[in-house]
């Protein structure tokens, strides 16, 4: 009887472990595809930029892209597992020095599971103006009253204190403009963070074009913008659009 009970416990443990392995594998596959989508959408800057995802079965750990490779070169072998202090706990690849952007946001925001940091042209240009994102196009509504600004330095975020500063600038928002440096975009899912990153760049581009054309007309009312924001923040919207971009990237090979 005792033997049968312990055998059952062992088999439950093994089944659980196999389930975790399958989940980790599928998350890593999504990270790999997310990296390819981000590059296809112009979010690459040499090997700079990174993406991470929190482990659902251990919220104190996250998977992260490694240093020295492009966002489109993430593989099962080079993804690192990192703890909330920024220590690598699994994997042999080199870790990004800006790991603290990710670890400090994961510490501060239990609702965030995915963090992306990139250096997209229009978002950086907007950050350099010191102005916030206006709702001059629909992507602007996604970040309406949800976009922070980090203005401490142009330098890399290479310490926990600096990472905590980025997390503070994020607050309860969706993303942060790092002045003259880049963006940090968060999401509950990989799809949400990837689509958010692309939409932020698009919103910044439209704003800079409108401002360059001169004297843009006022935004729509708060109520009107909030209605759109509610519509486009439905999780299904992120999934549908991310899945499309994944199909497109696969078609292009
Ligand atoms: Zn950077």
Coordinates of C-alpha atoms and ligand atoms in Angstrom, one line a residue:
X1 CA 0.0 0.0 0.0
X2 CA 2.7 2.4 1.1
X3 CA 4.7 1.4 -2.0
X4 CA 1.8 2.1 -4.2
X5 CA 1.2 5.5 -2.6
X6 CA 4.9 6.5 -3.0
X7 CA 4.8 5.2 -6.6
X8 CA 1.8 7.3 -7.3
X9 CA 3.5 10.4 -5.8
X10 CA 6.5 9.7 -7.9
X11 CA 4.5 9.4 -11.1
X12 CA 2.5 12.6 -10.2
X13 CA 5.9 14.4 -9.8
X14 CA 7.2 13.1 -13.1
X15 CA 4.0 14.1 -14.9
X16 CA 4.2 17.6 -13.3
X17 CA 7.9 17.9 -14.4
X18 CA 7.1 16.8 -17.9
X19 CA 4.3 19.4 -18.0
X20 CA 6.7 22.2 -16.9
X21 CA 9.2 21.1 -19.5
X22 CA 6.5 21.4 -22.2
X23 CA 5.4 24.8 -21.0
X24 CA 9.0 26.1 -20.9
X25 CA 9.6 24.7 -24.3
X26 CA 6.6 26.4 -25.8
X27 CA 7.5 29.8 -24.0
X28 CA 11.0 29.6 -25.5
X29 CA 9.5 28.9 -28.9
X30 CA 7.4 32.1 -28.5
X31 CA 10.4 34.1 -27.5
X32 CA 12.3 32.9 -30.6
X33 CA 9.4 33.9 -32.8
X34 CA 8.9 37.2 -31.0
X35 CA 12.5 38.1 -31.7
X36 CA 12.1 37.4 -35.4
X37 CA 8.9 39.4 -35.5
X38 CA 10.6 42.4 -33.8
X39 CA 13.4 42.4 -36.3
X40 CA 11.0 42.0 -39.3
X41 CA 9.2 45.1 -37.9
X42 CA 12.4 47.2 -37.8
X43 CA 13.0 46.9 -34.0
X44 CA 16.6 45.7 -34.4
X45 CA 19.7 47.7 -33.6
X46 CA 22.7 45.5 -34.2
X47 CA 22.7 43.0 -31.3
X48 CA 21.1 45.5 -28.9
X49 CA 17.7 45.1 -27.5
X50 CA 16.3 42.2 -25.5
X51 CA 13.1 40.3 -24.5
X52 CA 12.3 38.4 -21.4
X53 CA 9.5 36.2 -20.1
X54 CA 8.6 35.3 -16.5
X55 CA 8.3 31.5 -15.8
X56 CA 4.7 30.8 -14.9
X57 CA 5.7 28.0 -12.4
X58 CA 8.4 30.2 -10.7
X59 CA 7.6 33.9 -10.8
X60 CA 11.1 34.7 -9.4
X61 CA 12.8 33.5 -12.6
X62 CA 12.6 34.6 -16.2
X63 CA 13.9 33.6 -19.6
X64 CA 15.9 36.2 -21.4
X65 CA 17.7 36.7 -24.8
X66 CA 21.5 36.5 -24.5
X67 CA 24.1 39.1 -25.3
X68 CA 26.1 39.1 -28.6
X69 CA 23.3 37.8 -30.8
X70 CA 20.5 39.6 -32.8
X71 CA 16.9 39.4 -31.7
X72 CA 16.3 37.1 -34.6
X73 CA 19.1 34.7 -33.5
X74 CA 17.5 33.5 -30.2
X75 CA 17.5 29.7 -30.0
X76 CA 16.5 27.0 -27.5
X77 CA 20.2 26.7 -26.6
X78 CA 21.1 30.4 -25.9
X79 CA 18.1 31.5 -23.8
X80 CA 19.2 32.3 -20.3
X81 CA 17.2 31.6 -17.1
X82 CA 17.8 34.5 -14.6
X83 CA 16.6 35.4 -11.1
X84 CA 15.1 38.7 -9.8
X85 CA 18.6 39.8 -8.6
X86 CA 19.9 39.5 -12.2
X87 CA 21.9 36.2 -11.6
X88 CA 22.0 33.6 -14.3
X89 CA 20.7 30.4 -12.9
X90 CA 20.8 28.3 -16.1
X91 CA 22.4 28.7 -19.5
X92 CA 26.0 29.5 -20.6
X93 CA 25.6 32.4 -23.0
X94 CA 26.6 35.9 -22.1
X95 CA 24.0 38.0 -20.1
X96 CA 23.0 41.5 -21.2
X97 CA 24.3 44.1 -18.7
X98 CA 20.9 45.8 -18.9
X99 CA 19.3 42.7 -17.3
X100 CA 18.1 45.0 -14.4
X101 CA 15.5 46.6 -16.6
X102 CA 13.8 43.2 -16.6
X103 CA 14.5 42.0 -13.1
X104 CA 13.4 45.3 -11.4
X105 CA 10.2 45.5 -13.5
X106 CA 9.3 41.9 -12.7
X107 CA 9.9 42.7 -9.0
X108 CA 7.7 45.8 -9.1
X109 CA 4.9 44.5 -11.3
X110 CA 3.6 41.0 -10.6
X111 CA 1.1 41.5 -13.4
X112 CA 3.9 41.8 -16.0
X113 CA 5.3 38.6 -17.5
X114 CA 7.0 40.0 -20.6
X115 CA 9.5 42.9 -20.9
X116 CA 11.0 44.2 -24.2
X117 CA 13.7 46.8 -24.6
X118 CA 14.6 48.1 -28.0
X119 CA 16.0 51.2 -29.7
X120 CA 13.4 52.2 -32.3
X121 CA 14.0 55.4 -34.3
X122 CA 10.8 57.3 -34.0
X123 CA 10.3 56.5 -30.3
X124 CA 13.8 57.7 -29.5
X125 CA 13.2 60.8 -31.6
X126 CA 10.0 61.5 -29.6
X127 CA 11.8 60.9 -26.3
X128 CA 14.4 63.5 -27.4
X129 CA 11.8 66.1 -27.7
X130 CA 10.9 65.7 -24.1
X131 CA 7.2 65.6 -25.1
X132 CA 4.8 62.8 -24.3
X133 CA 2.9 60.6 -26.8
X134 CA -0.2 62.3 -28.1
X135 CA -3.2 60.4 -29.4
X136 CA -2.7 61.5 -33.0
X137 CA -3.4 57.9 -34.2
X138 CA -5.0 54.8 -32.9
X139 CA -1.8 53.3 -31.4
X140 CA -1.6 56.5 -29.3
X141 CA -4.7 55.3 -27.4
X142 CA -3.0 52.1 -26.3
X143 CA -0.5 54.3 -24.3
X144 CA -3.0 56.9 -23.2
X145 CA -2.0 57.8 -19.6
X146 CA 0.1 54.7 -19.6
X147 CA 3.5 55.8 -20.9
X148 CA 6.3 56.8 -18.4
X149 CA 9.4 58.7 -19.1
X150 CA 12.9 57.8 -17.7
X151 CA 15.2 60.9 -17.9
X152 CA 18.1 60.1 -15.5
X153 CA 20.7 59.2 -18.1
X154 CA 21.4 58.3 -21.8
X155 CA 23.6 55.5 -20.5
X156 CA 22.9 51.7 -20.3
X157 CA 20.8 50.5 -17.4
X158 CA 23.6 48.5 -15.7
X159 CA 22.7 48.5 -12.0
X160 CA 19.7 47.4 -9.9
X161 CA 19.3 51.1 -8.8
X162 CA 19.0 52.2 -12.4
X163 CA 16.6 49.3 -13.2
X164 CA 14.5 50.3 -10.2
X165 CA 14.5 53.9 -11.6
X166 CA 13.1 52.5 -14.9
X167 CA 10.5 50.5 -13.0
X168 CA 9.5 53.6 -11.1
X169 CA 9.1 55.6 -14.3
X170 CA 6.9 52.7 -15.6
X171 CA 4.7 52.9 -12.5
X172 CA 1.4 51.2 -13.4
X173 CA 1.8 52.0 -17.0
X174 CA 2.4 49.9 -20.1
X175 CA 5.7 51.3 -21.3
X176 CA 8.5 53.8 -20.7
X177 CA 10.4 56.1 -23.1
X178 CA 14.1 56.1 -22.0
X179 CA 15.2 59.6 -23.0
X180 CA 17.5 59.6 -26.0
X181 CA 18.0 55.8 -25.6
X182 CA 15.0 53.6 -26.4
X183 CA 11.8 52.0 -25.1
X184 CA 10.7 49.5 -22.5
X185 CA 7.4 47.9 -23.2
X186 CA 5.6 45.4 -20.9
X187 CA 2.8 42.9 -21.2
X188 CA 1.0 40.1 -19.5
X189 CA 1.9 38.0 -22.6
X190 CA 4.6 37.9 -25.2
X191 CA 2.0 38.9 -27.8
X192 CA 0.9 42.0 -25.8
X193 CA 4.5 43.2 -25.3
X194 CA 5.5 42.7 -29.0
X195 CA 2.4 44.4 -30.4
X196 CA 2.7 47.2 -27.8
X197 CA 6.3 47.8 -28.9
X198 CA 5.4 48.0 -32.6
X199 CA 2.3 50.2 -31.9
X200 CA 4.4 52.6 -29.7
X201 CA 6.8 53.1 -32.6
X202 CA 3.9 53.7 -35.0
X203 CA 2.2 56.2 -32.7
X204 CA 5.5 58.1 -32.3
X205 CA 6.1 58.1 -36.1
X206 CA 2.6 59.6 -36.8
X207 CA 3.0 62.2 -34.1
X208 CA 6.4 63.4 -35.3
X209 CA 5.0 63.5 -38.9
X210 CA 2.0 65.5 -37.7
X211 CA 4.1 67.9 -35.7
X212 CA 6.6 68.3 -38.5
X213 CA 3.7 69.2 -40.8
X214 CA 2.9 71.8 -38.3
X215 CA 0.1 72.8 -36.0
X216 CA -1.8 69.5 -35.5
X217 CA -5.4 69.8 -34.6
X218 CA -6.5 68.9 -31.0
X219 CA -6.8 65.2 -30.0
X220 CA -10.3 63.7 -29.5
X221 CA -12.0 63.9 -26.1
X222 CA -10.8 61.8 -23.2
X223 CA -14.0 59.7 -23.3
X224 CA -13.6 59.0 -27.0
X225 CA -9.9 58.0 -26.6
X226 CA -10.8 55.8 -23.5
X227 CA -13.4 53.9 -25.5
X228 CA -10.8 53.0 -28.2
X229 CA -8.3 52.2 -25.5
X230 CA -10.7 49.7 -24.0
X231 CA -11.3 48.1 -27.4
X232 CA -7.6 47.7 -28.4
X233 CA -6.4 46.5 -25.0
X234 CA -8.5 43.3 -25.3
X235 CA -6.1 40.4 -24.9
X236 CA -7.6 38.8 -28.1
X237 CA -6.4 41.9 -30.1
X238 CA -2.8 41.3 -29.1
X239 CA -3.0 37.5 -29.9
X240 CA -4.7 37.9 -33.2
X241 CA -2.1 40.5 -34.4
X242 CA 0.9 38.7 -33.0
X243 CA -0.2 35.4 -34.6
X244 CA -0.5 37.2 -37.9
X245 CA 3.0 38.6 -37.7
X246 CA 4.3 35.2 -36.8
X247 CA 2.7 33.6 -39.8
X248 CA 4.1 36.4 -42.0
X249 CA 7.6 36.0 -40.6
X250 CA 7.4 32.2 -41.2
X251 CA 6.1 32.7 -44.8
X252 CA 9.1 34.9 -45.5
X253 CA 11.4 32.3 -44.1
Ligands
LIG1 ZN1 19.4 50.0 -24.5

